[in-house]
XYZ file of N, CA and C in Angstrom:
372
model
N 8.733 6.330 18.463
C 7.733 5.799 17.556
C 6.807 6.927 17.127
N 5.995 6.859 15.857
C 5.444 8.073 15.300
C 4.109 7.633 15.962
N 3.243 9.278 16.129
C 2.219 9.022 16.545
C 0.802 8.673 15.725
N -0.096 8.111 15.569
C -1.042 8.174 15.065
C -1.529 9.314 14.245
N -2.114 9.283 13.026
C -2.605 10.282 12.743
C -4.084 10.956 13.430
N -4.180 11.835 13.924
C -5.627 12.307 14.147
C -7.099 12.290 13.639
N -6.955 11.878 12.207
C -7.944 11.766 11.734
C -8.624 10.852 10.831
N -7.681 9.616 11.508
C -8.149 8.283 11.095
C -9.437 7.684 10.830
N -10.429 8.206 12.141
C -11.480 7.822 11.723
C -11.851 6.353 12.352
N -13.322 5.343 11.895
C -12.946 4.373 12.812
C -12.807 3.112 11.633
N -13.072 2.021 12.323
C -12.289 1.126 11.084
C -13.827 0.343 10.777
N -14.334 0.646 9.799
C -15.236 0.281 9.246
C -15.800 0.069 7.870
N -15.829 -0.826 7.041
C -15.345 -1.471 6.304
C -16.234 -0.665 5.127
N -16.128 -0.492 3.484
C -16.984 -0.208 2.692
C -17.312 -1.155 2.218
N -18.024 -0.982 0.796
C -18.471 -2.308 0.178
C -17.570 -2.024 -1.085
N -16.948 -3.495 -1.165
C -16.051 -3.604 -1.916
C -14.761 -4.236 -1.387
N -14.816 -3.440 0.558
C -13.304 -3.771 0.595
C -13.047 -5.013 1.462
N -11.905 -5.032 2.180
C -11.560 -6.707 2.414
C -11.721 -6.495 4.116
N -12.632 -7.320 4.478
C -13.258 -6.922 5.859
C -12.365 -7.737 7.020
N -10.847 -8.408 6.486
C -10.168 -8.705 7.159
C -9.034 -8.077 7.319
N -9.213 -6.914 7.464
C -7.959 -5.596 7.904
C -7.775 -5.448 9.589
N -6.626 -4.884 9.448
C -6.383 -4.495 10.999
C -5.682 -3.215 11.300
N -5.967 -2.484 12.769
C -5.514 -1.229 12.581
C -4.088 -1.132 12.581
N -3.125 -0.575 11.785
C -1.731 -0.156 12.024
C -1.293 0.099 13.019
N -0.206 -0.329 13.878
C -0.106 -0.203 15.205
C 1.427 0.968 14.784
N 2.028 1.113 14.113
C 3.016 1.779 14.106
C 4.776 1.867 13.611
N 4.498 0.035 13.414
C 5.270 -0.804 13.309
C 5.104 -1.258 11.454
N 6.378 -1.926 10.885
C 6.096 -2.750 9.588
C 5.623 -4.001 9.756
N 5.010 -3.962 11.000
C 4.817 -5.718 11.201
C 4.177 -6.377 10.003
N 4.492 -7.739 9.063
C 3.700 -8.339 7.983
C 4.892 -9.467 7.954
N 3.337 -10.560 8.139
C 4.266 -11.688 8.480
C 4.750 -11.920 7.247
N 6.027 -13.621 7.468
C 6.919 -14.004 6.335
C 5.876 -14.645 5.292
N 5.921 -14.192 3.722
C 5.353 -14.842 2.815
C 3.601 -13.636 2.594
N 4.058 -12.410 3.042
C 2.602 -11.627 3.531
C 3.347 -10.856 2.408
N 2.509 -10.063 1.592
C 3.169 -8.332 1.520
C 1.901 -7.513 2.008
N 2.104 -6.604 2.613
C 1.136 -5.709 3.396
C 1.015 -3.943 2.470
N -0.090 -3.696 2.701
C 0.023 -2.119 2.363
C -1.315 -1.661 3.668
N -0.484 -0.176 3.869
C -1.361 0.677 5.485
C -1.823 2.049 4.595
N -2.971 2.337 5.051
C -3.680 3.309 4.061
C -2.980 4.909 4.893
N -2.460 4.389 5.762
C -1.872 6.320 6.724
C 0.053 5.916 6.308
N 0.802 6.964 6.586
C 2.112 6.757 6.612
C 2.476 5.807 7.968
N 3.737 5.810 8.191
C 4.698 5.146 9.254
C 3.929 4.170 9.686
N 2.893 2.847 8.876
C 2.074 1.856 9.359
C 0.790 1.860 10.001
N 0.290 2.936 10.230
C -0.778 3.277 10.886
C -2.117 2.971 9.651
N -3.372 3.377 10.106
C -4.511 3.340 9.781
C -4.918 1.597 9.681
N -5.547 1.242 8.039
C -5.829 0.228 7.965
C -5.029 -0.427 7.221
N -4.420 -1.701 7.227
C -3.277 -2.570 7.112
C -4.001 -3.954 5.930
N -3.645 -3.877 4.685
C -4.558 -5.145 4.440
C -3.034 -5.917 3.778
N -3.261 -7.161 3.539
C -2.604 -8.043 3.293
C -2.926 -9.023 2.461
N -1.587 -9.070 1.594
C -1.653 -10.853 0.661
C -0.643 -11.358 0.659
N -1.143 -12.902 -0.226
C 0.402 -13.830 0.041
C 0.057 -14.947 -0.950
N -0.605 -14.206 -2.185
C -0.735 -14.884 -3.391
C -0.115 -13.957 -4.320
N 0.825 -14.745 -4.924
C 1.338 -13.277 -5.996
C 0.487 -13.123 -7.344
N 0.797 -12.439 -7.940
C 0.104 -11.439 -9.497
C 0.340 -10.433 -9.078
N -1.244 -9.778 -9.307
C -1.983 -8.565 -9.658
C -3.020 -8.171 -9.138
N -2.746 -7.402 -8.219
C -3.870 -6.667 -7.659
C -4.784 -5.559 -8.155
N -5.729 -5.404 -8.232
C -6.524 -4.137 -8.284
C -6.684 -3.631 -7.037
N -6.121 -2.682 -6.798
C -6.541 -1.944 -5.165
C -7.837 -1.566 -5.485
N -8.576 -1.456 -6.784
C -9.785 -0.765 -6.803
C -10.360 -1.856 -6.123
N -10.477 -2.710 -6.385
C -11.081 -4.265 -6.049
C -11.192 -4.282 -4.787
N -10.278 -3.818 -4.141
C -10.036 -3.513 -2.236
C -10.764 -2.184 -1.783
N -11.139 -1.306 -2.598
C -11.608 -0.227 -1.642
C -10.381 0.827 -1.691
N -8.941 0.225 -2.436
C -8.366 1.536 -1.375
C -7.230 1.815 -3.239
N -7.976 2.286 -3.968
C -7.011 2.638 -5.199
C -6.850 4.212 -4.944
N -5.415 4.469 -4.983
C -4.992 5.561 -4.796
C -4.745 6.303 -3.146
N -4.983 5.023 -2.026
C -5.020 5.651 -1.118
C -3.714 4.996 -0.105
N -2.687 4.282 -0.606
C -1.909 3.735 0.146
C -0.543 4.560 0.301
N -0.392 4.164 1.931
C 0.913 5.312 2.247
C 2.307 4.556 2.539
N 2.196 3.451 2.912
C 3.265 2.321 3.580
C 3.110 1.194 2.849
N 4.287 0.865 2.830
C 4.512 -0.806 2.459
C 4.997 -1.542 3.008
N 5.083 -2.512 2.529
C 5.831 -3.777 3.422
C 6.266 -5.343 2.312
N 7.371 -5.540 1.874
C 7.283 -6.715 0.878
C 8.041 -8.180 1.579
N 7.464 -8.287 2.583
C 7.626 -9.931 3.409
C 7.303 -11.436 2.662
N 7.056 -11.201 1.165
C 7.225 -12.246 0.396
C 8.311 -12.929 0.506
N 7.830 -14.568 -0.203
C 8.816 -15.175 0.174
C 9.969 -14.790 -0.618
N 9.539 -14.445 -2.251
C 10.809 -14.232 -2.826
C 9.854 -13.235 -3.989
N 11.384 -12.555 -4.868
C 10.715 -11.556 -5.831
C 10.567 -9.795 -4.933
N 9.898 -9.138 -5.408
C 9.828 -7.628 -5.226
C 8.514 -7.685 -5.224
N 8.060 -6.279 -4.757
C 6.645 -5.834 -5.389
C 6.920 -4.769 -5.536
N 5.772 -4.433 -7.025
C 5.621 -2.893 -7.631
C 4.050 -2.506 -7.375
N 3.951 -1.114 -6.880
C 2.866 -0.275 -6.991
C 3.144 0.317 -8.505
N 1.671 0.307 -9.154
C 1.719 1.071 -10.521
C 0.527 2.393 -10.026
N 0.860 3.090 -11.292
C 0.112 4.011 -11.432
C -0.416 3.974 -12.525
N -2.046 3.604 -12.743
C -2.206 3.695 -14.572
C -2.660 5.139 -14.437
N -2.116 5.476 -16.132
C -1.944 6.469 -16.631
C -2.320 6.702 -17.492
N -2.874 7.441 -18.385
C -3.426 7.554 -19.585
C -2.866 8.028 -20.931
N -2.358 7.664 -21.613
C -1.885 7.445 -22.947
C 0.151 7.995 -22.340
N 0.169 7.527 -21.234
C 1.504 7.672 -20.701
C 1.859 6.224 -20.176
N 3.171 5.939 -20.214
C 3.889 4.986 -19.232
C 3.182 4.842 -17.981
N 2.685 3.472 -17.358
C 2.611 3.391 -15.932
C 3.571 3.748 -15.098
N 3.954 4.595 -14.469
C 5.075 4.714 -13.409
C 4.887 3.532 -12.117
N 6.274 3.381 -12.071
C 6.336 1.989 -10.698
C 6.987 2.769 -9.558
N 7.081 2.076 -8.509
C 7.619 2.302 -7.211
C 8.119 0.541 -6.938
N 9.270 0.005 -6.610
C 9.223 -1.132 -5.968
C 9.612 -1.142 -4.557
N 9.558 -2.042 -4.178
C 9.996 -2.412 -3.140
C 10.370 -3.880 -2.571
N 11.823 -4.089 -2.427
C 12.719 -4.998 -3.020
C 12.492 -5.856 -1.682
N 12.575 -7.188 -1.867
C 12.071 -8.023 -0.663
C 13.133 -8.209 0.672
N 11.923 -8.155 1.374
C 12.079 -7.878 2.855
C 12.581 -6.695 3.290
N 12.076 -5.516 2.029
C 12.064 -4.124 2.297
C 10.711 -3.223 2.641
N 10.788 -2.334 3.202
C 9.715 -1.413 3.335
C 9.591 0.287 3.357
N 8.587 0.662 2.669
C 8.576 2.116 2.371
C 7.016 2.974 3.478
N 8.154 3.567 4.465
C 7.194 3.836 5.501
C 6.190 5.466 5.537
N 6.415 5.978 4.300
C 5.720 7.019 3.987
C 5.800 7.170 2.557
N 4.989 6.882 1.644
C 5.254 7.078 -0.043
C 5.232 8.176 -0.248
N 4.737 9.675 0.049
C 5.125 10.802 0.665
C 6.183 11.375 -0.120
N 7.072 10.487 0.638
C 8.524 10.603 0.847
C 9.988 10.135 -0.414
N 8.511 9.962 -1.629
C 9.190 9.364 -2.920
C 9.010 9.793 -4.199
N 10.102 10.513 -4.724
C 9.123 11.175 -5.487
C 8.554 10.425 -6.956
N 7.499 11.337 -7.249
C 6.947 10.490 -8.587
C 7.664 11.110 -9.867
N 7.584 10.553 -11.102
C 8.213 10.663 -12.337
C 7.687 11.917 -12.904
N 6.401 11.933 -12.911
C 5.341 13.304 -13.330
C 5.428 14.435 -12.482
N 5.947 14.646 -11.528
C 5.791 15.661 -10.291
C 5.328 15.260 -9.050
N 5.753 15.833 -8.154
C 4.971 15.258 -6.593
C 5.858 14.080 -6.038
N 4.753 13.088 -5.485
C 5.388 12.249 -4.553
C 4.263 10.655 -5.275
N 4.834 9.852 -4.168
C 4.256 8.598 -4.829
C 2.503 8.349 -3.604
N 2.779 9.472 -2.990
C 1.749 9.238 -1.851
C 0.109 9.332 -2.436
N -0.981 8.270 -2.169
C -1.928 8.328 -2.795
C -1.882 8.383 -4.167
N -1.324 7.499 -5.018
C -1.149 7.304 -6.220
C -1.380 6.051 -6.918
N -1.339 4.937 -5.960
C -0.867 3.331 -6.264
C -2.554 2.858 -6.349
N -2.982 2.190 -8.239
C -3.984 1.879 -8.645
C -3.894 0.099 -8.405
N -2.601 -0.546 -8.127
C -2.412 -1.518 -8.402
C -0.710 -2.170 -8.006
N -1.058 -3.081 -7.441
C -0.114 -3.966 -6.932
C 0.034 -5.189 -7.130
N 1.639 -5.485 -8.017
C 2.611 -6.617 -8.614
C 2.666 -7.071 -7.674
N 3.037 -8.162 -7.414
C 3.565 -9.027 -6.838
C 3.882 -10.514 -6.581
């Protein structure tokens, strides 16, 4: 199992974000009908969760641009992380149900780089 990152920090909430988070234990755990996103890679840090579909604003949560893991435990359908972009295509990432992406890191993006710390907003 991967270890924690070191510089997590403690779990304390800003204003704005959803004060019913929990710390990442290491695992994709997110229950059935949940989709989850963890702000560190391999599930760690802070873990928030939904299980109403649309459209998310991660800004709305506190955490736009800062998610590393996923998890899509919906009941049915996919979810997409977007990236808005400016006078460009949103680029997506999905993640196809009852799949999970345990370091975004690890994906690359359309523009250069990776998909890690990129995601303004979440389909689902």
């Amino acid at each position: 199992m991967p270890t924690p990152p070191k510089d997590r920090g403690t779990l304390s909430p800003r204003a704005g974000e959803a004060t019913a988070f929990v710390d990442g234990d290491g695992t994709a755990s997110c229950g059935f009908g949940w989709t989850c996103l963890w702000m560190d890679a391999n599930y760690y840090g802070r873990k928030y969760t939904w299980s109403d579909d649309g459209s998310k604003n991660l800004g709305d949560w506190g955490i736009r641009d800062m998610a590393l893991s996923t998890r899509n435990n919906n009941q049915s359908g996919g979810m997409s992380l977007y990236d808005w972009r400016t006078g460009m295509p949103d680029p997506q990432i999905i993640t196809g149900l009852g799949g999970c992406l345990s370091n975004l890191h690890n994906y690359g993006y359309p523009y250069g780089g990776n998909w890690g710390d990129k995601a303004d907003e979440l389909l689902m």
